[in-house]
Tab-separated table of C-alpha atoms in Angstrom:
chain	number	residue	atom	x	y	z
A	47	MET	CA	165.749	56.141	20.794
A	48	GLU	CA	167.815	57.464	17.938
A	49	ASN	CA	166.610	54.852	15.434
A	50	LYS	CA	169.519	55.431	13.082
A	51	ILE	CA	170.732	52.523	11.000
A	52	ALA	CA	173.775	51.828	8.815
A	53	LEU	CA	172.729	51.891	5.170
A	54	GLU	CA	174.688	51.123	2.023
A	55	PHE	CA	173.706	52.002	-1.516
A	56	LYS	CA	175.250	53.504	-4.645
A	57	LEU	CA	175.032	57.075	-5.832
A	58	ASN	CA	175.699	57.316	-9.559
A	59	GLY	CA	177.563	54.039	-9.299
A	60	ALA	CA	179.768	55.101	-6.363
A	61	PRO	CA	179.291	53.097	-3.132
A	62	LYS	CA	178.008	55.141	-0.208
A	63	LYS	CA	177.596	54.347	3.476
A	64	VAL	CA	175.409	56.478	5.705
A	65	THR	CA	174.188	56.245	9.291
A	66	ILE	CA	170.701	57.514	8.954
A	67	HIS	CA	167.094	57.425	10.150
A	68	PRO	CA	165.470	54.972	7.731
A	69	MET	CA	162.400	57.214	7.326
A	70	SER	CA	164.607	60.086	6.106
A	71	ARG	CA	163.540	61.212	2.699
A	72	LEU	CA	165.931	60.044	-0.017
A	73	LEU	CA	165.905	63.667	-1.251
A	74	ASP	CA	167.315	64.930	2.042
A	75	VAL	CA	169.935	62.192	2.245
A	76	ILE	CA	171.136	62.920	-1.307
A	77	ARG	CA	171.316	66.660	-0.713
A	78	GLU	CA	172.401	66.951	2.896
A	79	ASP	CA	174.291	63.794	3.776
A	80	LEU	CA	175.866	63.170	0.377
A	81	HIS	CA	176.076	66.817	-0.713
A	82	ALA	CA	174.658	66.097	-4.144
A	83	THR	CA	172.553	69.227	-4.347
A	84	GLY	CA	171.655	68.970	-8.035
A	85	THR	CA	168.361	67.345	-7.051
A	86	LYS	CA	165.954	70.018	-5.819
A	87	GLU	CA	162.944	70.228	-3.547
A	88	GLY	CA	160.061	72.105	-5.158
A	89	CYS	CA	156.977	70.962	-3.299
A	90	GLY	CA	157.786	68.057	-0.984
A	91	GLU	CA	154.574	66.365	-2.114
A	92	GLY	CA	155.477	64.494	-5.273
A	93	GLU	CA	153.646	66.986	-7.493
A	94	CYS	CA	156.402	69.059	-9.097
A	95	GLY	CA	159.089	66.552	-10.106
A	96	ALA	CA	162.035	68.765	-9.114
A	97	CYS	CA	163.254	65.954	-6.869
A	98	SER	CA	163.178	63.277	-9.597
A	99	VAL	CA	165.945	60.675	-9.502
A	100	PHE	CA	166.336	57.118	-10.732
A	101	ILE	CA	166.356	54.156	-8.351
A	102	ASP	CA	167.742	51.225	-10.348
A	103	ASP	CA	166.708	52.933	-13.599
A	104	VAL	CA	163.178	53.676	-12.371
A	105	LEU	CA	162.137	57.339	-12.261
A	106	VAL	CA	160.800	58.360	-8.836
A	107	ASN	CA	160.112	61.439	-6.735
A	108	SER	CA	162.866	61.260	-4.110
A	109	CYS	CA	160.856	63.419	-1.695
A	110	LEU	CA	158.505	60.473	-1.289
A	111	VAL	CA	161.039	57.666	-0.830
A	112	PRO	CA	162.147	56.628	2.663
A	113	VAL	CA	165.887	56.021	2.382
A	114	GLY	CA	165.515	52.765	4.336
A	115	GLN	CA	163.976	51.241	1.196
A	116	CYS	CA	167.114	52.055	-0.819
A	117	ALA	CA	169.562	49.564	0.677
A	118	GLY	CA	171.689	48.077	-2.083
A	119	ARG	CA	170.112	50.208	-4.817
A	120	ASN	CA	171.794	52.468	-7.364
A	121	ILE	CA	170.504	56.019	-7.164
A	122	GLN	CA	171.134	58.092	-10.291
A	123	THR	CA	170.935	61.855	-10.050
A	124	VAL	CA	171.586	64.708	-12.449
A	125	GLU	CA	175.216	64.760	-11.308
A	126	GLY	CA	175.616	61.358	-12.907
A	127	MET	CA	174.441	62.378	-16.353
A	128	ALA	CA	177.591	63.903	-17.796
A	129	GLY	CA	180.552	61.635	-18.492
A	130	PRO	CA	183.412	61.232	-16.000
A	131	ASP	CA	185.425	63.784	-17.957
A	132	GLY	CA	182.508	66.216	-17.841
A	133	VAL	CA	181.314	65.550	-21.376
A	134	LEU	CA	177.684	66.584	-21.553
A	135	THR	CA	175.022	64.247	-22.876
A	136	ALA	CA	173.025	65.024	-26.031
A	137	LEU	CA	170.120	65.992	-23.784
A	138	GLN	CA	172.185	68.416	-21.748
A	139	ARG	CA	173.633	70.002	-24.893
A	140	ALA	CA	170.181	70.358	-26.404
A	141	PHE	CA	168.910	72.101	-23.252
A	142	ILE	CA	171.740	74.594	-23.440
A	143	GLU	CA	171.237	75.188	-27.169
A	144	HIS	CA	167.526	75.823	-26.723
A	145	ASN	CA	167.745	77.865	-23.491
A	146	GLY	CA	165.618	75.199	-21.828
A	147	ALA	CA	166.382	76.619	-18.374
A	148	GLN	CA	165.707	80.011	-16.801
A	149	CYS	CA	166.011	79.796	-13.032
A	150	GLY	CA	167.050	76.170	-13.382
A	151	ILE	CA	165.251	74.718	-10.398
A	152	CYS	CA	163.029	72.414	-12.457
A	153	THR	CA	165.867	71.530	-14.804
A	154	PRO	CA	167.445	68.567	-13.019
A	155	GLY	CA	164.017	66.923	-12.762
A	156	MET	CA	163.247	67.762	-16.394
A	157	LEU	CA	166.526	66.166	-17.446
A	158	MET	CA	165.752	63.035	-15.457
A	159	ALA	CA	162.271	62.694	-16.942
A	160	ALA	CA	163.527	63.456	-20.453
A	161	GLN	CA	166.322	60.931	-20.070
A	162	ASP	CA	163.747	58.360	-19.009
A	163	LEU	CA	161.717	59.114	-22.146
A	164	LEU	CA	164.686	58.949	-24.497
A	165	SER	CA	165.817	55.648	-23.003
A	166	LYS	CA	162.485	54.167	-24.140
A	167	ASN	CA	161.611	56.225	-27.213
A	168	THR	CA	164.047	58.064	-29.484
A	169	SER	CA	161.312	59.381	-31.777
A	170	PRO	CA	158.855	60.948	-29.365
A	171	THR	CA	155.925	63.001	-30.570
A	172	LEU	CA	155.022	66.233	-28.813
A	173	GLN	CA	152.343	64.320	-26.933
A	174	ASP	CA	154.903	61.701	-25.840
A	175	ILE	CA	157.144	64.461	-24.509
A	176	GLN	CA	154.296	66.233	-22.733
A	177	LEU	CA	153.211	62.971	-21.116
A	178	ALA	CA	156.737	62.057	-20.079
A	179	LEU	CA	157.250	65.481	-18.524
A	180	ALA	CA	153.720	65.775	-17.105
A	181	GLY	CA	155.088	65.269	-13.607
A	182	ASN	CA	157.584	68.119	-13.913
A	183	LEU	CA	156.389	71.663	-13.317
A	184	CYS	CA	158.199	74.760	-14.567
A	185	ARG	CA	157.202	78.232	-13.437
A	186	CYS	CA	159.551	80.141	-15.714
A	187	THR	CA	159.775	78.908	-19.271
A	188	GLY	CA	156.253	78.021	-20.386
A	189	TYR	CA	157.687	74.616	-21.381
A	190	THR	CA	158.081	75.228	-25.130
A	191	LYS	CA	161.872	75.529	-25.077
A	192	ILE	CA	162.044	72.461	-22.874
A	193	PHE	CA	160.009	70.455	-25.380
A	194	ASP	CA	162.143	71.833	-28.247
A	195	ALA	CA	165.247	70.707	-26.372
A	196	VAL	CA	163.871	67.194	-25.957
A	197	PHE	CA	162.983	67.008	-29.679
A	198	THR	CA	166.519	68.067	-30.576
A	199	ALA	CA	168.040	65.676	-28.046
A	200	ALA	CA	166.031	62.824	-29.569
A	201	LYS	CA	167.374	63.776	-32.990
A	202	TYR	CA	170.946	63.809	-31.629
A	203	VAL	CA	170.429	60.391	-30.069
A	204	ARG	CA	169.005	58.960	-33.310
A	205	GLU	CA	171.915	60.403	-35.265
A	206	GLY	CA	174.470	59.183	-32.750
A	207	GLN	CA	175.543	62.708	-31.832
B	1282	MET	CA	160.522	68.851	5.968
B	1283	ARG	CA	158.666	69.110	9.249
B	1284	ALA	CA	158.778	65.591	10.650
B	1285	TYR	CA	160.769	64.841	13.809
B	1286	LEU	CA	162.734	61.857	12.526
B	1287	PRO	CA	163.762	60.233	15.830
B	1288	SER	CA	160.112	59.586	16.687
B	1289	TYR	CA	159.646	57.354	13.617
B	1290	GLU	CA	160.649	53.745	13.071
B	1291	LEU	CA	160.896	51.916	9.775
B	1292	LYS	CA	161.717	48.219	9.752
B	1293	THR	CA	163.068	46.849	6.491
B	1294	ALA	CA	164.368	43.591	5.028
B	1295	LEU	CA	161.827	41.355	6.739
B	1296	THR	CA	160.404	38.195	5.172
B	1297	MET	CA	156.640	37.804	4.771
B	1298	ASP	CA	156.501	35.582	7.886
B	1299	GLU	CA	158.455	38.171	9.857
B	1300	VAL	CA	156.146	40.950	8.673
B	1301	LEU	CA	153.041	39.002	9.677
B	1302	ALA	CA	154.593	38.117	13.041
B	1303	LEU	CA	155.415	41.780	13.601
B	1304	LEU	CA	151.908	42.898	12.676
B	1305	SER	CA	150.400	40.422	15.113
B	1306	SER	CA	152.888	41.044	17.911
B	1307	GLN	CA	151.358	44.386	18.793
B	1308	PRO	CA	148.245	44.759	16.638
B	1309	GLY	CA	147.911	48.306	15.351
B	1310	LYS	CA	151.435	49.395	16.304
B	1311	TRP	CA	153.006	48.672	12.923
B	1312	LYS	CA	151.654	49.826	9.585
B	1313	PRO	CA	152.889	48.536	6.232
B	1314	ILE	CA	154.492	51.013	3.846
B	1315	ALA	CA	154.877	50.160	0.167
B	1316	GLY	CA	155.447	52.942	-2.391
B	1317	GLY	CA	154.941	55.600	0.281
B	1318	THR	CA	153.456	58.106	-2.134
B	1319	ASP	CA	150.744	59.086	0.336
B	1320	VAL	CA	152.386	58.375	3.699
B	1321	MET	CA	155.474	60.444	2.866
B	1322	VAL	CA	153.380	63.502	1.979
B	1323	SER	CA	151.843	63.591	5.464
B	1324	PHE	CA	155.252	62.774	6.900
B	1325	ALA	CA	157.000	65.717	5.260
B	1326	ALA	CA	154.179	68.027	6.321
B	1327	GLY	CA	154.720	67.011	9.943
B	1328	LYS	CA	151.255	65.460	10.049
B	1329	LEU	CA	151.961	61.753	10.031
B	1330	GLU	CA	150.507	60.561	13.312
B	1331	HIS	CA	151.410	56.938	12.932
B	1332	LYS	CA	155.042	56.361	13.899
B	1333	HIS	CA	155.966	52.727	13.305
B	1334	PHE	CA	156.222	51.373	9.789
B	1335	VAL	CA	157.303	48.115	8.231
B	1336	ASP	CA	158.510	48.093	4.654
B	1337	ILE	CA	156.628	45.615	2.472
B	1338	LEU	CA	157.808	46.885	-0.890
B	1339	GLN	CA	160.689	44.424	-1.072
B	1340	LEU	CA	158.508	41.374	-0.318
B	1341	SER	CA	158.675	39.094	-3.312
B	1342	GLY	CA	155.624	37.663	-5.000
B	1343	LEU	CA	153.340	40.586	-4.274
B	1344	SER	CA	153.607	42.333	-7.628
B	1345	THR	CA	152.655	39.664	-10.110
B	1346	ILE	CA	149.703	39.967	-12.450
B	1347	SER	CA	148.147	36.761	-13.713
B	1348	LEU	CA	145.180	35.458	-15.663
B	1349	ASN	CA	144.332	31.862	-14.774
B	1350	ASN	CA	141.042	30.059	-15.197
B	1351	LYS	CA	139.313	33.272	-16.225
B	1352	THR	CA	140.388	34.949	-12.981
B	1353	ILE	CA	142.649	37.975	-12.789
B	1354	VAL	CA	144.939	38.088	-9.759
B	1355	ILE	CA	146.934	41.234	-9.004
B	1356	GLY	CA	149.535	41.375	-6.259
B	1357	ALA	CA	149.008	44.190	-3.762
B	1358	ASN	CA	152.432	45.676	-4.534
B	1359	THR	CA	151.655	46.030	-8.232
B	1360	THR	CA	152.448	49.598	-9.216
B	1361	TYR	CA	150.447	51.651	-11.682
B	1362	SER	CA	153.363	51.362	-14.096
B	1363	ASP	CA	153.299	47.574	-13.708
B	1364	ILE	CA	149.627	47.682	-14.700
B	1365	LEU	CA	150.314	49.818	-17.765
B	1366	ALA	CA	153.177	47.559	-18.839
B	1367	SER	CA	151.127	44.377	-18.478
B	1368	ASP	CA	149.680	42.732	-21.601
B	1369	VAL	CA	147.079	40.989	-19.439
B	1370	MET	CA	145.945	44.339	-18.023
B	1371	ARG	CA	145.917	46.102	-21.370
B	1372	ASN	CA	143.982	43.296	-23.006
B	1373	THR	CA	141.416	42.647	-20.289
B	1374	CYS	CA	141.180	45.528	-17.783
B	1375	PRO	CA	140.827	48.905	-19.499
B	1376	LEU	CA	139.259	50.388	-16.360
B	1377	LEU	CA	142.364	49.642	-14.302
B	1378	CYS	CA	144.635	50.900	-17.058
B	1379	ALA	CA	142.637	54.132	-17.195
B	1380	ALA	CA	142.943	54.540	-13.423
B	1381	ALA	CA	146.678	53.847	-13.582
B	1382	ARG	CA	147.199	56.267	-16.466
B	1383	GLU	CA	145.377	59.070	-14.698
B	1384	THR	CA	147.045	58.689	-11.311
B	1385	GLY	CA	149.617	61.384	-10.636
B	1386	ALA	CA	152.326	61.267	-13.254
B	1387	LEU	CA	155.033	58.840	-14.275
B	1388	ALA	CA	157.241	59.107	-11.182
B	1389	ILE	CA	154.223	58.488	-8.937
B	1390	GLN	CA	152.975	55.633	-11.128
B	1391	ASN	CA	156.368	53.956	-10.780
B	1392	ARG	CA	155.996	53.802	-6.980
B	1393	GLY	CA	152.308	53.890	-6.046
B	1394	THR	CA	150.737	50.458	-5.576
B	1395	VAL	CA	147.162	49.295	-6.065
B	1396	GLY	CA	147.192	47.715	-2.600
B	1397	GLY	CA	148.280	50.984	-1.078
B	1398	ASN	CA	145.556	52.806	-2.987
B	1399	VAL	CA	142.923	50.444	-1.585
B	1400	MET	CA	144.227	50.403	2.016
B	1401	ASN	CA	144.660	54.170	2.141
B	1402	ALA	CA	140.907	54.210	1.505
B	1403	SER	CA	140.560	57.742	0.262
B	1404	PRO	CA	137.039	58.259	-1.112
B	1405	ILE	CA	138.702	59.821	-4.159
B	1406	ALA	CA	141.231	57.059	-4.785
B	1407	ASP	CA	141.617	56.367	-8.492
B	1408	SER	CA	141.589	52.565	-8.619
B	1409	PRO	CA	138.719	51.503	-6.302
B	1410	PRO	CA	135.948	52.648	-8.685
B	1411	SER	CA	137.496	50.404	-11.362
B	1412	LEU	CA	138.012	47.553	-8.905
B	1413	LEU	CA	134.396	47.823	-7.766
B	1414	ALA	CA	133.213	47.760	-11.378
B	1415	TYR	CA	135.208	44.554	-11.854
B	1416	ASP	CA	133.764	43.088	-8.604
B	1417	ALA	CA	137.133	42.752	-6.931
B	1418	GLU	CA	137.862	40.568	-3.950
B	1419	LEU	CA	140.675	41.298	-1.506
B	1420	MET	CA	142.901	38.636	-0.003
B	1421	PHE	CA	144.537	39.253	3.363
B	1422	ALA	CA	147.271	37.248	5.090
B	1423	SER	CA	147.986	37.113	8.790
B	1424	VAL	CA	149.451	34.673	11.313
B	1425	ARG	CA	145.899	33.335	11.534
B	1426	GLY	CA	145.745	32.408	7.853
B	1427	ILE	CA	144.102	33.802	4.744
B	1428	ARG	CA	140.929	35.890	4.646
B	1429	ARG	CA	138.935	37.039	1.666
B	1430	VAL	CA	136.559	39.975	1.548
B	1431	LYS	CA	134.700	41.582	-1.317
B	1432	LEU	CA	135.816	45.129	-1.986
B	1433	GLU	CA	132.212	46.319	-2.041
B	1434	ASN	CA	131.923	45.235	1.590
B	1435	PHE	CA	135.305	46.564	2.603
B	1436	PHE	CA	134.860	50.329	2.977
B	1437	LEU	CA	132.638	50.713	6.046
B	1438	GLY	CA	132.840	54.473	6.377
B	1439	TYR	CA	135.308	57.306	5.853
B	1440	LYS	CA	138.724	55.623	6.249
B	1441	LYS	CA	137.059	52.775	8.180
B	1442	LEU	CA	137.971	49.402	6.747
B	1443	ALA	CA	136.734	45.874	7.340
B	1444	ALA	CA	140.321	44.904	8.059
B	1445	GLU	CA	142.014	43.512	11.146
B	1446	LYS	CA	145.069	45.327	12.490
B	1447	ASP	CA	147.350	42.327	12.021
B	1448	GLU	CA	146.477	41.613	8.392
B	1449	LEU	CA	148.382	42.390	5.233
B	1450	LEU	CA	146.629	42.847	1.897
B	1451	THR	CA	148.374	40.475	-0.492
B	1452	LYS	CA	146.207	40.076	-3.586
B	1453	ILE	CA	143.271	41.555	-5.432
B	1454	SER	CA	141.309	39.252	-7.707
B	1455	PHE	CA	138.238	39.337	-9.903
B	1456	PRO	CA	136.650	37.434	-12.801
B	1457	ALA	CA	138.412	38.319	-16.037
B	1458	PRO	CA	136.326	41.070	-17.679
B	1459	LEU	CA	135.003	40.337	-21.149
B	1460	GLN	CA	136.833	42.236	-23.844
B	1461	HIS	CA	133.678	42.989	-25.786
B	1462	ALA	CA	131.866	44.318	-22.735
B	1463	PHE	CA	131.424	48.061	-22.231
B	1464	HIS	CA	134.160	49.576	-20.040
B	1465	PHE	CA	133.773	53.229	-19.077
B	1466	TYR	CA	136.053	55.387	-16.893
B	1467	HIS	CA	135.817	59.110	-16.340
B	1468	LYS	CA	137.826	60.907	-13.678
B	1469	VAL	CA	137.071	64.591	-13.197
B	1470	GLY	CA	140.046	66.712	-12.178
B	1471	THR	CA	141.720	70.002	-12.837
B	1472	ARG	CA	144.551	68.828	-15.089
B	1473	ARG	CA	145.388	66.003	-17.469
B	1474	ALA	CA	148.070	64.778	-15.060
B	1475	GLN	CA	148.925	65.274	-11.384
B	1476	SER	CA	145.247	65.838	-10.793
B	1477	ILE	CA	143.409	64.807	-7.661
B	1478	SER	CA	139.936	63.547	-8.399
B	1479	LYS	CA	136.864	65.640	-7.726
B	1480	LEU	CA	134.776	62.644	-8.648
B	1481	CYS	CA	135.120	59.511	-10.721
B	1482	VAL	CA	132.812	57.065	-12.498
B	1483	ALA	CA	133.868	53.566	-13.573
B	1484	ALA	CA	131.417	51.188	-15.207
B	1485	TYR	CA	131.516	47.643	-16.532
B	1486	ILE	CA	128.480	46.475	-18.508
B	1487	GLU	CA	127.985	43.134	-20.284
B	1488	THR	CA	125.324	43.132	-22.963
B	1489	THR	CA	123.631	40.810	-25.394
B	1490	ASN	CA	122.148	42.830	-28.248
B	1491	TYR	CA	120.234	45.520	-26.364
B	1492	GLU	CA	119.864	43.523	-23.162
B	1493	ILE	CA	121.973	44.356	-20.126
B	1494	ASN	CA	123.290	41.162	-18.521
B	1495	THR	CA	125.687	42.583	-15.957
B	1496	VAL	CA	126.142	46.137	-14.781
B	1497	ARG	CA	128.519	47.336	-12.108
B	1498	ILE	CA	129.245	51.012	-11.545
B	1499	GLY	CA	131.851	52.302	-9.087
B	1500	LEU	CA	131.710	55.924	-7.953
B	1501	GLY	CA	134.464	57.929	-6.282
B	1502	GLY	CA	134.268	61.321	-4.653
B	1503	VAL	CA	130.526	61.222	-4.069
B	1504	GLY	CA	130.350	59.650	-0.654
B	1505	PRO	CA	132.471	58.991	2.430
B	1506	THR	CA	133.835	55.962	0.606
B	1507	THR	CA	134.008	54.695	-2.962
B	1508	VAL	CA	130.610	53.134	-3.609
B	1509	ARG	CA	128.738	50.950	-5.995
B	1510	ALA	CA	125.818	52.773	-7.601
B	1511	HIS	CA	123.297	50.122	-6.586
B	1512	HIS	CA	120.155	52.127	-7.302
B	1513	LEU	CA	121.418	53.086	-10.745
B	1514	GLU	CA	122.531	49.526	-11.477
B	1515	GLN	CA	119.174	48.186	-10.383
B	1516	LYS	CA	117.246	50.666	-12.522
B	1517	LEU	CA	119.516	50.118	-15.528
B	1518	SER	CA	119.029	46.347	-15.298
B	1519	THR	CA	115.296	46.820	-15.844
B	1520	GLN	CA	115.789	48.762	-19.074
B	1521	THR	CA	117.025	47.884	-22.527
B	1522	ILE	CA	119.662	49.908	-24.278
B	1523	ASP	CA	117.312	50.937	-27.074
B	1524	SER	CA	114.826	52.367	-24.590
B	1525	LEU	CA	116.848	53.935	-21.827
B	1526	ASP	CA	114.919	56.308	-19.601
B	1527	ASP	CA	117.503	58.943	-18.746
B	1528	ALA	CA	115.311	60.743	-16.222
B	1529	LYS	CA	114.640	57.593	-14.204
B	1530	LEU	CA	118.304	56.603	-14.338
B	1531	LEU	CA	119.483	59.998	-13.136
B	1532	ALA	CA	116.891	59.933	-10.368
B	1533	ALA	CA	118.299	56.539	-9.357
B	1534	VAL	CA	121.911	57.734	-9.194
B	1535	ASP	CA	120.718	60.661	-7.079
B	1536	LYS	CA	120.023	58.084	-4.367
B	1537	ASP	CA	123.482	56.539	-4.672
B	1538	ILE	CA	125.480	59.655	-3.857
B	1539	THR	CA	125.940	61.947	-0.872
B	1540	THR	CA	128.118	64.808	-2.012
B	1541	ILE	CA	129.842	67.404	0.137
B	1542	ASP	CA	131.611	70.726	-0.196
B	1543	ASP	CA	135.348	70.466	0.329
B	1544	VAL	CA	138.623	72.060	-0.766
B	1545	ARG	CA	138.352	70.587	-4.233
B	1546	SER	CA	134.750	71.012	-5.196
B	1547	THR	CA	131.183	71.561	-4.029
B	1548	ALA	CA	128.351	69.170	-3.299
B	1549	HIS	CA	126.303	70.762	-6.074
B	1550	TYR	CA	129.052	70.499	-8.691
B	1551	ARG	CA	129.681	66.868	-7.835
B	1552	ARG	CA	126.014	65.969	-8.049
B	1553	VAL	CA	125.437	67.757	-11.361
B	1554	VAL	CA	128.650	66.448	-12.934
B	1555	THR	CA	128.045	62.860	-11.776
B	1556	LYS	CA	124.750	62.948	-13.643
B	1557	ASN	CA	126.376	64.503	-16.695
B	1558	ILE	CA	128.903	61.697	-16.713
B	1559	ILE	CA	126.162	59.088	-16.362
B	1560	LEU	CA	124.534	60.595	-19.477
B	1561	GLU	CA	127.922	60.355	-21.195
B	1562	LEU	CA	128.111	56.736	-20.076
B	1563	LEU	CA	124.657	55.987	-21.512
B	1564	THR	CA	125.579	57.612	-24.824
B	1565	GLY	CA	128.709	55.496	-24.921
B	1566	LEU	CA	126.739	52.376	-24.082
B	1567	LYS	CA	124.345	52.987	-26.959
B	1568	LYS	CA	127.222	53.536	-29.339
B	1569	HIS	CA	128.876	50.378	-28.022
B	1570	VAL	CA	125.923	48.248	-29.123
B	1571	GLY	CA	125.613	50.013	-32.464
B	1572	LEU	CA	122.827	52.438	-31.680
B	1573	ASP	CA	123.086	56.046	-32.721
B	1574	SER	CA	121.985	58.294	-29.870
């Protein structure tokens, strides 16, 4: 038996319809069926955070979510961060300014986790940032430029930049 | 991703009655899936033997936290983040908050549920030691009605549970812990986040001056299941906090644990470190009642 079902949900606000095995990982559906390849697979175990997305504003590891649980939900990925005219967010600008990415594979997940932090706390301490990004591993940068970027982004958000 | 998708089934959008009917229709065929943070790891690795799942995450009423009549009731679908966001939890259950804070990282805490942690029954699960220290009771629902079982009687052996195949864990309850009691949680792992436990100690001790009225200690990672440290509790109950006999207490906890070598640690390390943590616990207990150690 094929076990595929019709599933509807939103991706960055846009309605999507897929015919899919409900146990498919949300990560695979985003990348392969919807061609939104900004979200990455780093470990497939929920340990590295490269696959982080939002489901209805809640940060999750999409490698651990069966897509069948996403009916009717809004999935936000890194592709949905910048404005419709491509205007980058304060966070994205800060990452560029601080060279917060080297190979870039952790970056979408870092942006998601940092966005989650800034939506709750616009004056994070270093410890707040480290805690918020504790589920995101980077093998290239040593994290310091990433933390600097988040500090700067928080400043931009506070100053309305 | 190594799983062969067509061999799996996931039923969604069922009501509680439909879930219970499904579970009883072919007992053992269907397994509930909530946050999926453990199931999906095995799945992606191509090692998930069970094939038929029913989603319970969207069932309403299973993620409330309440304090009524001095009893805490936690819905089985309560996530670790729900626990950390709850005033009731933060004010009354520091051991559960500690477990929630030290599980995985934020994205895992947003999905993993306490019910899933209990039913997955790993001997190194982060919340059962705390739940044992709080003397938790589990409530199960099935087409046959409601059944209650004490958590300390629930883990029969490695991944062997005192649960029927057609039951669904719905709530976890326990007497509201006293704020001024001594709550102690120490999980040993390799990192400050995303760390799987090598061993874990959770203790809840009620005192009056230097007398010990109630002591419950949950241990993880030092047996085939999470256990209560009954010998240690027994020995501790016979002592007063101003005259603790460390040697006797450590000898008692020796009888409560059966440690093994595995991928994460060794039997020897676990035994030595458990005792070190018990000493840390005793120091904390003395400080708690105003004694300098």
